[in-house]
Amino acid sequence: MKTFHVTVGENSYDILVENGLLSQVGERLRGIYTGEKVFVLTDENVDRLYGEALQGSLEGAGYRVRRLALPPGEPTKCFDSLLKVYEALVDFRLTRGELVVTLGGGVVGDLGGFAAATYLRGVPFVQVPTSLLAQVDSSVGGKVAVDLAQGKNLVGSFYQPKAVFIDPQVLSTLTDDFFRDGMGEVVKTACIKDAAFFDLLASLPSREQWMGRMEEIVHTCCAVKAGVVERDEHDTGERMLLNFGHTLGHAIEQYYHYTGIRHGEAVAAGMALITQKSEALGLTEPGTAARLIQLEKALGLPTDAQTGDGESILQAITLDKKNIGGSLKVVLLRRIGESYLYSTTAEFFR
């Protein structure tokens, strides 16, 4: 068991990482929640694989459980789905002292976390992430949100979970495309903060070898993100570095209406493109883009995105949350393992 504490004042919590942890969630939860009811939000794919197992663990610990499974995919992270969650919470008579558990990937975690943050002005919630992307990134840090047609995560909040239970073993059921999706965020973590971790990733050429080191990989990513969150919980400085590749990546996702390319893939393309640009401008150490692109290609990640409509991409970038007072903060690399914020405008991407 790898356990570490995220220190964010009165909202501090533990992250637990261990193979087989899913079957222990009920008993582990008893240490932090003594109430009666647990509402589980998941998606239909994850529910078929792990819904009954989690419910059995919770009921075995004495909880009354209600489960809601929504359609999978980014389009579910919208206000229509949010209303369905609210209605289910009301129907279950969940009170402010009772618990929401999100079982799934980043969509479920973001949607369920935002529902918990706003239902009855806030009920506690716990994350049980089942995708690689959610385990290494979105389940940690307390960012919860829903999408608008105009852009991703435009309505959201900072709302920390009471705990995060991560079972890397469940990643064995991911299809290759969802596994690659998470790899984009893993590579991002190495790029911005840990050159030695980048070298480790480059030395593991197959998914089988990745799975053999998955507890270590997930723990490293969570530890990096937790450290950044502790120093900048509300995303006003250092935490923006976690968005390396995301300014362009989110715009690419929006262009494809959140269905033509997965988040981690769009981020991978965004990282490669912006690093090529920054290197050409002398803002990044020569050779950095080549190393990044070599690793992304080895992992089957895209290094470019053909949109055919640069103006719509630029318009989406102007709505980026790091666009403050007309100045857009973009994340660049000085070299692998060292990142910084650079003030510019959306025209940087033209």
Coordinates of C-alpha atoms in Angstrom, one line a residue:
M1 CA 0.0 0.0 0.0
K2 CA 1.3 3.4 -1.0
T3 CA -0.4 6.1 1.0
F4 CA 0.3 9.8 1.1
H5 CA -1.4 12.8 2.6
V6 CA -2.5 15.9 0.6
T7 CA -2.3 18.9 2.9
V8 CA -4.8 21.6 1.9
G9 CA -5.8 22.9 5.3
E10 CA -9.2 21.7 6.6
N11 CA -9.8 19.9 3.3
S12 CA -6.8 17.6 3.6
Y13 CA -7.1 14.0 2.6
D14 CA -5.3 10.7 1.9
I15 CA -4.6 9.0 -1.4
L16 CA -4.2 5.2 -1.2
V17 CA -2.7 3.3 -4.1
E18 CA -2.7 -0.5 -4.1
N19 CA -3.4 -3.4 -6.4
G20 CA -6.7 -5.0 -5.3
L21 CA -7.9 -2.0 -3.3
L22 CA -11.3 -1.9 -5.0
S23 CA -12.5 -4.8 -2.8
Q24 CA -11.4 -3.0 0.3
V25 CA -13.1 0.3 -0.3
G26 CA -15.9 -0.4 2.2
E27 CA -13.7 -1.2 5.2
R28 CA -11.2 1.6 4.3
L29 CA -14.1 4.1 4.1
R30 CA -15.3 3.2 7.6
G31 CA -12.2 5.0 8.9
I32 CA -13.4 8.3 7.5
Y33 CA -17.2 8.1 7.1
T34 CA -19.5 6.8 9.8
G35 CA -22.8 7.7 8.1
E36 CA -25.4 5.3 6.6
K37 CA -25.9 6.1 2.9
V38 CA -23.5 6.0 -0.1
F39 CA -24.5 7.2 -3.5
V40 CA -22.3 5.8 -6.3
L41 CA -22.0 7.6 -9.6
T42 CA -20.5 5.6 -12.5
D43 CA -20.8 5.0 -16.2
E44 CA -22.4 2.1 -18.0
N45 CA -19.1 0.5 -19.1
V46 CA -17.4 0.7 -15.7
D47 CA -20.6 -0.4 -14.0
R48 CA -20.6 -3.6 -15.9
L49 CA -17.1 -4.4 -14.8
Y50 CA -16.9 -3.0 -11.3
G51 CA -20.2 -1.7 -10.1
E52 CA -21.4 -4.8 -8.2
A53 CA -17.9 -5.3 -6.7
L54 CA -17.8 -1.8 -5.2
Q55 CA -21.4 -2.0 -4.1
G56 CA -20.7 -5.4 -2.4
S57 CA -17.7 -3.9 -0.6
L58 CA -19.7 -1.0 0.6
E59 CA -22.7 -3.1 1.7
G60 CA -20.4 -5.5 3.4
A61 CA -19.2 -2.6 5.5
G62 CA -22.8 -1.8 6.5
Y63 CA -23.7 1.0 4.1
R64 CA -27.0 1.5 2.2
V65 CA -26.0 2.0 -1.4
R66 CA -27.7 3.5 -4.5
R67 CA -26.0 3.3 -7.9
L68 CA -26.5 5.5 -10.9
A69 CA -24.8 4.6 -14.2
L70 CA -24.7 7.2 -17.0
P71 CA -23.6 6.8 -20.7
P72 CA -19.8 6.8 -21.0
G73 CA -17.9 9.6 -22.8
E74 CA -17.2 13.3 -22.6
P75 CA -20.6 14.4 -23.9
T76 CA -22.0 13.1 -20.6
K77 CA -20.2 15.8 -18.7
C78 CA -23.0 18.4 -19.3
F79 CA -25.9 20.1 -17.5
D80 CA -28.4 17.5 -18.7
S81 CA -26.5 14.8 -16.9
L82 CA -26.0 17.0 -13.9
L83 CA -29.8 17.3 -13.5
K84 CA -30.1 13.5 -13.6
V85 CA -27.6 13.2 -10.8
Y86 CA -29.4 15.8 -8.7
E87 CA -32.7 14.1 -9.2
A88 CA -31.2 10.7 -8.2
L89 CA -29.7 12.3 -5.1
V90 CA -33.0 13.8 -4.1
D91 CA -34.8 10.5 -4.7
F92 CA -32.3 8.7 -2.4
R93 CA -32.9 11.4 0.2
L94 CA -29.2 12.0 0.5
T95 CA -28.5 14.6 3.3
R96 CA -25.5 16.9 3.8
G97 CA -23.7 14.5 6.1
E98 CA -23.9 11.6 3.6
L99 CA -21.5 10.5 0.9
V100 CA -21.1 10.5 -2.9
V101 CA -18.6 8.1 -4.4
T102 CA -17.4 8.5 -8.0
L103 CA -16.4 5.2 -9.7
G104 CA -15.0 5.8 -13.2
G105 CA -12.8 8.0 -15.3
G106 CA -12.4 11.7 -15.5
V107 CA -15.9 12.4 -16.8
V108 CA -17.5 10.6 -13.8
G109 CA -15.1 12.2 -11.4
D110 CA -15.6 15.7 -12.7
L111 CA -19.4 15.4 -13.0
G112 CA -19.9 13.6 -9.7
G113 CA -17.5 16.0 -7.9
F114 CA -19.3 19.0 -9.2
A115 CA -22.7 17.5 -8.2
A116 CA -21.3 16.9 -4.7
A117 CA -19.9 20.4 -4.5
T118 CA -23.3 22.0 -5.4
Y119 CA -26.0 19.6 -4.1
L120 CA -27.3 21.0 -0.8
R121 CA -24.4 23.5 -1.0
G122 CA -21.9 20.7 -0.6
V123 CA -21.9 17.0 0.4
P124 CA -18.7 15.0 1.0
F125 CA -17.4 12.8 -1.9
V126 CA -14.7 10.1 -2.5
Q127 CA -13.0 9.3 -5.8
V128 CA -12.5 5.7 -7.0
P129 CA -10.8 6.3 -10.4
T130 CA -10.8 3.4 -12.8
S131 CA -9.1 4.9 -15.9
L132 CA -5.3 5.6 -16.2
L133 CA -6.0 9.3 -16.9
A134 CA -8.2 9.6 -13.8
Q135 CA -5.8 7.7 -11.6
V136 CA -2.7 9.8 -12.5
D137 CA -4.4 13.2 -12.9
S138 CA -8.1 14.2 -12.7
S139 CA -8.9 12.4 -9.4
V140 CA -6.3 14.4 -7.5
G141 CA -6.5 18.1 -6.7
G142 CA -10.2 18.9 -6.3
K143 CA -11.0 20.4 -9.7
V144 CA -14.6 19.5 -10.6
A145 CA -16.6 20.8 -13.6
V146 CA -19.0 20.3 -16.5
D147 CA -18.5 21.4 -20.1
L148 CA -20.4 24.0 -22.2
A149 CA -20.8 23.9 -25.9
Q150 CA -18.3 26.7 -26.1
G151 CA -15.5 24.9 -24.2
K152 CA -14.4 22.3 -21.7
N153 CA -14.7 22.7 -17.9
L154 CA -16.1 26.3 -18.2
V155 CA -18.4 25.7 -15.2
G156 CA -16.7 24.2 -12.2
S157 CA -15.3 24.6 -8.7
F158 CA -12.4 23.6 -6.4
Y159 CA -13.9 20.9 -4.2
Q160 CA -11.5 18.4 -2.5
P161 CA -12.5 14.8 -2.0
K162 CA -12.4 13.1 1.4
A163 CA -10.2 10.4 0.0
V164 CA -9.0 8.9 -3.2
F165 CA -8.8 5.1 -3.5
I166 CA -6.7 3.9 -6.5
D167 CA -6.5 0.3 -7.6
P168 CA -4.0 0.1 -10.6
Q169 CA -5.1 -3.5 -11.1
V170 CA -8.4 -2.3 -12.7
L171 CA -6.4 -0.8 -15.6
S172 CA -5.9 -4.3 -17.0
T173 CA -9.4 -4.1 -18.5
L174 CA -8.8 -0.9 -20.3
T175 CA -8.8 -1.1 -24.1
D176 CA -5.5 0.1 -25.8
D177 CA -7.0 3.5 -26.8
F178 CA -8.1 4.3 -23.3
F179 CA -4.7 3.2 -22.0
R180 CA -3.0 5.5 -24.5
D181 CA -5.4 8.3 -23.4
G182 CA -4.0 8.1 -19.9
M183 CA -0.4 7.9 -21.1
G184 CA -0.7 11.4 -22.4
E185 CA -1.1 12.8 -18.9
V186 CA 1.7 10.5 -17.6
V187 CA 4.1 11.9 -20.2
K188 CA 2.9 15.4 -19.3
T189 CA 3.8 14.9 -15.6
A190 CA 7.3 13.7 -16.5
C191 CA 7.8 16.7 -18.9
I192 CA 6.9 19.4 -16.4
K193 CA 8.6 18.1 -13.2
D194 CA 10.7 14.9 -13.4
A195 CA 13.4 14.2 -16.1
A196 CA 14.3 10.9 -14.4
F197 CA 10.7 9.8 -14.6
F198 CA 10.7 10.7 -18.3
D199 CA 13.7 8.5 -18.8
L200 CA 12.0 5.6 -17.0
L201 CA 8.9 5.9 -19.3
A202 CA 11.2 5.9 -22.4
S203 CA 12.8 2.7 -21.2
L204 CA 9.4 0.8 -21.0
P205 CA 8.5 -0.1 -24.6
S206 CA 5.3 -2.1 -24.0
R207 CA 2.0 -2.0 -22.1
E208 CA 3.0 -5.2 -20.3
Q209 CA 6.1 -3.6 -18.9
W210 CA 4.1 -0.5 -17.9
M211 CA 1.6 -2.6 -16.0
G212 CA 4.5 -4.3 -14.2
R213 CA 5.5 -0.8 -12.8
M214 CA 2.0 0.7 -12.6
E215 CA 1.8 1.2 -8.9
E216 CA 5.1 3.1 -9.0
I217 CA 4.0 5.1 -12.1
V218 CA 0.6 6.1 -10.6
H219 CA 2.2 6.9 -7.3
T220 CA 4.8 9.1 -8.9
C221 CA 2.2 11.1 -10.9
C222 CA -0.1 11.5 -7.9
A223 CA 2.8 12.6 -5.7
V224 CA 3.9 15.3 -8.2
K225 CA 0.4 16.6 -8.6
A226 CA -0.3 16.5 -4.9
G227 CA 2.8 18.5 -4.2
V228 CA 1.8 21.2 -6.7
V229 CA -1.8 21.3 -5.4
E230 CA -0.5 21.8 -1.8
R231 CA 1.5 24.8 -2.9
D232 CA -1.2 26.3 -5.2
E233 CA -4.7 24.8 -4.4
H234 CA -6.7 27.4 -6.4
D235 CA -4.6 27.4 -9.6
T236 CA -3.2 30.9 -9.5
G237 CA 0.5 30.1 -10.1
E238 CA 2.4 26.9 -10.1
R239 CA -0.6 24.7 -10.6
M240 CA -1.1 26.1 -14.1
L241 CA 2.0 24.1 -15.0
L242 CA -0.2 21.0 -14.8
N243 CA -1.9 22.3 -18.0
F244 CA 1.1 21.8 -20.2
G245 CA -0.4 20.9 -23.7
H246 CA -3.9 21.6 -22.5
T247 CA -4.5 25.1 -23.9
L248 CA -4.2 23.7 -27.5
G249 CA -5.5 20.2 -26.4
H250 CA -8.8 21.5 -25.1
A251 CA -9.3 23.6 -28.2
I252 CA -8.7 20.4 -30.4
E253 CA -11.2 18.4 -28.3
Q254 CA -13.8 21.1 -28.7
Y255 CA -13.2 21.2 -32.5
Y256 CA -14.0 17.5 -32.6
H257 CA -17.0 18.0 -30.3
Y258 CA -15.3 15.8 -27.6
T259 CA -15.9 12.7 -29.7
G260 CA -13.2 12.5 -32.4
I261 CA -10.1 12.5 -30.1
R262 CA -9.6 11.6 -26.5
H263 CA -8.4 14.1 -23.9
G264 CA -4.9 12.5 -23.4
E265 CA -4.4 12.2 -27.1
A266 CA -5.3 15.9 -27.6
V267 CA -3.0 16.9 -24.8
A268 CA -0.2 14.8 -26.4
A269 CA -0.7 16.7 -29.7
G270 CA -0.8 20.0 -27.9
M271 CA 2.5 19.2 -26.0
A272 CA 4.3 18.3 -29.2
L273 CA 3.0 21.3 -31.2
I274 CA 3.7 23.9 -28.6
T275 CA 7.1 22.5 -27.8
Q276 CA 8.1 22.6 -31.5
K277 CA 6.9 26.3 -31.6
S278 CA 8.7 27.3 -28.4
E279 CA 11.9 25.6 -29.5
A280 CA 11.7 27.4 -32.8
L281 CA 11.4 30.7 -30.9
G282 CA 14.4 30.0 -28.7
L283 CA 12.2 29.5 -25.6
T284 CA 13.0 25.8 -25.2
E285 CA 16.3 23.9 -25.2
P286 CA 17.1 22.5 -28.6
G287 CA 16.3 18.8 -29.0
T288 CA 13.5 18.8 -26.4
A289 CA 10.7 18.5 -29.0
A290 CA 12.4 15.6 -30.7
R291 CA 12.7 13.7 -27.4
L292 CA 9.1 14.3 -26.6
I293 CA 7.8 13.4 -30.0
Q294 CA 9.9 10.2 -30.0
L295 CA 8.4 9.0 -26.7
E296 CA 4.8 10.0 -27.8
K297 CA 5.2 8.0 -31.1
A298 CA 6.6 5.0 -29.2
L299 CA 3.4 5.1 -27.1
G300 CA 1.1 5.4 -30.1
L301 CA 0.1 9.0 -29.2
P302 CA -0.6 11.7 -31.8
T303 CA 1.9 14.4 -32.3
D304 CA -0.2 16.6 -34.5
A305 CA -3.9 17.3 -35.2
Q306 CA -5.4 18.1 -38.5
T307 CA -8.3 20.5 -37.8
G308 CA -8.5 22.4 -41.1
D309 CA -9.9 25.4 -39.3
G310 CA -7.4 27.5 -37.4
E311 CA -9.7 30.4 -36.6
S312 CA -12.1 28.2 -34.6
I313 CA -9.1 26.8 -32.7
L314 CA -7.9 30.4 -31.9
Q315 CA -11.4 31.3 -30.7
A316 CA -11.5 28.4 -28.4
I317 CA -8.1 29.4 -27.0
T318 CA -9.4 32.8 -26.1
L319 CA -11.8 31.1 -23.6
D320 CA -9.0 29.3 -21.9
K321 CA -9.1 29.8 -18.1
K322 CA -5.5 31.0 -18.1
N323 CA -6.5 33.9 -20.3
I324 CA -6.6 36.6 -17.7
G325 CA -7.0 40.3 -18.5
G326 CA -6.0 39.7 -22.2
S327 CA -2.8 38.0 -21.2
L328 CA -2.7 34.2 -21.9
K329 CA -0.4 32.1 -19.7
V330 CA 0.9 29.2 -21.7
V331 CA 3.0 26.4 -20.3
L332 CA 6.4 25.8 -22.0
L333 CA 9.3 23.6 -21.3
R334 CA 12.8 24.9 -20.7
R335 CA 13.9 21.3 -21.1
I336 CA 12.5 17.9 -20.2
G337 CA 11.6 18.0 -16.5
E338 CA 11.5 21.8 -16.2
S339 CA 8.5 23.9 -17.1
Y340 CA 7.5 27.5 -16.8
L341 CA 4.7 30.0 -17.5
Y342 CA 5.0 32.3 -20.5
S343 CA 2.8 35.4 -21.0
T344 CA 1.4 35.8 -24.5
T345 CA -1.9 36.0 -26.4
A346 CA -3.9 33.5 -28.5
E347 CA -2.0 34.8 -31.5
F348 CA 1.0 32.8 -30.3
F349 CA -0.8 29.7 -31.7
R350 CA -1.5 31.2 -35.2

